mmCIF file with all atom_site columns, C-alpha atoms in Angstrom:
data_model
loop_
_atom_site.group_PDB
_atom_site.id
_atom_site.type_symbol
_atom_site.label_atom_id
_atom_site.label_alt_id
_atom_site.label_comp_id
_atom_site.label_asym_id
_atom_site.label_entity_id
_atom_site.label_seq_id
_atom_site.pdbx_PDB_ins_code
_atom_site.Cartn_x
_atom_site.Cartn_y
_atom_site.Cartn_z
_atom_site.occupancy
_atom_site.B_iso_or_equiv
_atom_site.pdbx_formal_charge
_atom_site.auth_seq_id
_atom_site.auth_comp_id
_atom_site.auth_asym_id
_atom_site.auth_atom_id
_atom_site.pdbx_PDB_model_num
ATOM 1  C CA . MET A 1 1  ? 4.368   -3.576 1.936   1.00 0.00 ? 1  MET A CA 1
ATOM 2  C CA . LEU A 1 2  ? 1.854   -6.569 3.325   1.00 0.00 ? 2  LEU A CA 1
ATOM 3  C CA . GLU A 1 3  ? 2.508   -4.332 6.652   1.00 0.00 ? 3  GLU A CA 1
ATOM 4  C CA . VAL A 1 4  ? 2.139   -1.151 5.094   1.00 0.00 ? 4  VAL A CA 1
ATOM 5  C CA . MET A 1 5  ? -1.280  -2.555 3.485   1.00 0.00 ? 5  MET A CA 1
ATOM 6  C CA . GLY A 1 6  ? -2.311  -3.801 7.049   1.00 0.00 ? 6  GLY A CA 1
ATOM 7  C CA . ASN A 1 7  ? -1.878  -7.057 5.807   1.00 0.00 ? 7  ASN A CA 1
ATOM 8  C CA . SER A 1 8  ? -4.934  -7.090 4.078   1.00 0.00 ? 8  SER A CA 1
ATOM 9  C CA . PRO A 1 9  ? -3.757  -5.991 0.406   1.00 0.00 ? 9  PRO A CA 1
ATOM 10 C CA . TYR A 1 10 ? -7.528  -6.103 -1.580  1.00 0.00 ? 10 TYR A CA 1
ATOM 11 C CA . ASP A 1 11 ? -9.341  -3.982 1.564   1.00 0.00 ? 11 ASP A CA 1
ATOM 12 C CA . PHE A 1 12 ? -6.897  -1.519 0.718   1.00 0.00 ? 12 PHE A CA 1
ATOM 13 C CA . VAL A 1 13 ? -6.913  -1.265 -3.007  1.00 0.00 ? 13 VAL A CA 1
ATOM 14 C CA . LEU A 1 14 ? -10.458 -0.945 -2.081  1.00 0.00 ? 14 LEU A CA 1
ATOM 15 C CA . ASN A 1 15 ? -10.540 1.331  1.087   1.00 0.00 ? 15 ASN A CA 1
ATOM 16 C CA . HIS A 1 16 ? -7.391  3.662  1.111   1.00 0.00 ? 16 HIS A CA 1
ATOM 17 C CA . SER A 1 17 ? -7.402  7.111  1.498   1.00 0.00 ? 17 SER A CA 1
ATOM 18 C CA . GLU A 1 18 ? -4.963  9.685  0.460   1.00 0.00 ? 18 GLU A CA 1
ATOM 19 C CA . LYS A 1 19 ? -3.370  9.768  3.406   1.00 0.00 ? 19 LYS A CA 1
ATOM 20 C CA . ASP A 1 20 ? -2.438  6.103  3.194   1.00 0.00 ? 20 ASP A CA 1
ATOM 21 C CA . LEU A 1 21 ? -0.936  6.413  -0.071  1.00 0.00 ? 21 LEU A CA 1
ATOM 22 C CA . GLU A 1 22 ? 1.232   9.211  1.053   1.00 0.00 ? 22 GLU A CA 1
ATOM 23 C CA . ILE A 1 23 ? 2.379   6.520  3.600   1.00 0.00 ? 23 ILE A CA 1
ATOM 24 C CA . LEU A 1 24 ? 3.643   4.825  -0.367  1.00 0.00 ? 24 LEU A CA 1
ATOM 25 C CA . GLN A 1 25 ? 4.957   7.659  -1.738  1.00 0.00 ? 25 GLN A CA 1
ATOM 26 C CA . ASN A 1 26 ? 8.357   6.988  0.219   1.00 0.00 ? 26 ASN A CA 1
ATOM 27 C CA . LYS A 1 27 ? 8.566   3.163  -0.005  1.00 0.00 ? 27 LYS A CA 1
ATOM 28 C CA . SER A 1 28 ? 11.173  1.290  -2.860  1.00 0.00 ? 28 SER A CA 1
ATOM 29 C CA . ILE A 1 29 ? 8.736   -1.236 -4.238  1.00 0.00 ? 29 ILE A CA 1
ATOM 30 C CA . HIS A 1 30 ? 10.455  -3.687 -6.380  1.00 0.00 ? 30 HIS A CA 1
ATOM 31 C CA . ARG A 1 31 ? 7.637   -5.248 -8.875  1.00 0.00 ? 31 ARG A CA 1
ATOM 32 C CA . THR A 1 32 ? 8.312   -8.313 -11.104 1.00 0.00 ? 32 THR A CA 1
ATOM 33 C CA . PHE A 1 33 ? 6.499   -9.679 -14.187 1.00 0.00 ? 33 PHE A CA 1
#
């Protein structure tokens, strides 16, 4: 997950583009709470 975000999740969240979000569509993301 961090590799997809360029090892900078905070920067990714603030400065993502539509193209960046398209990459995440086909990724399996496991979240825990």
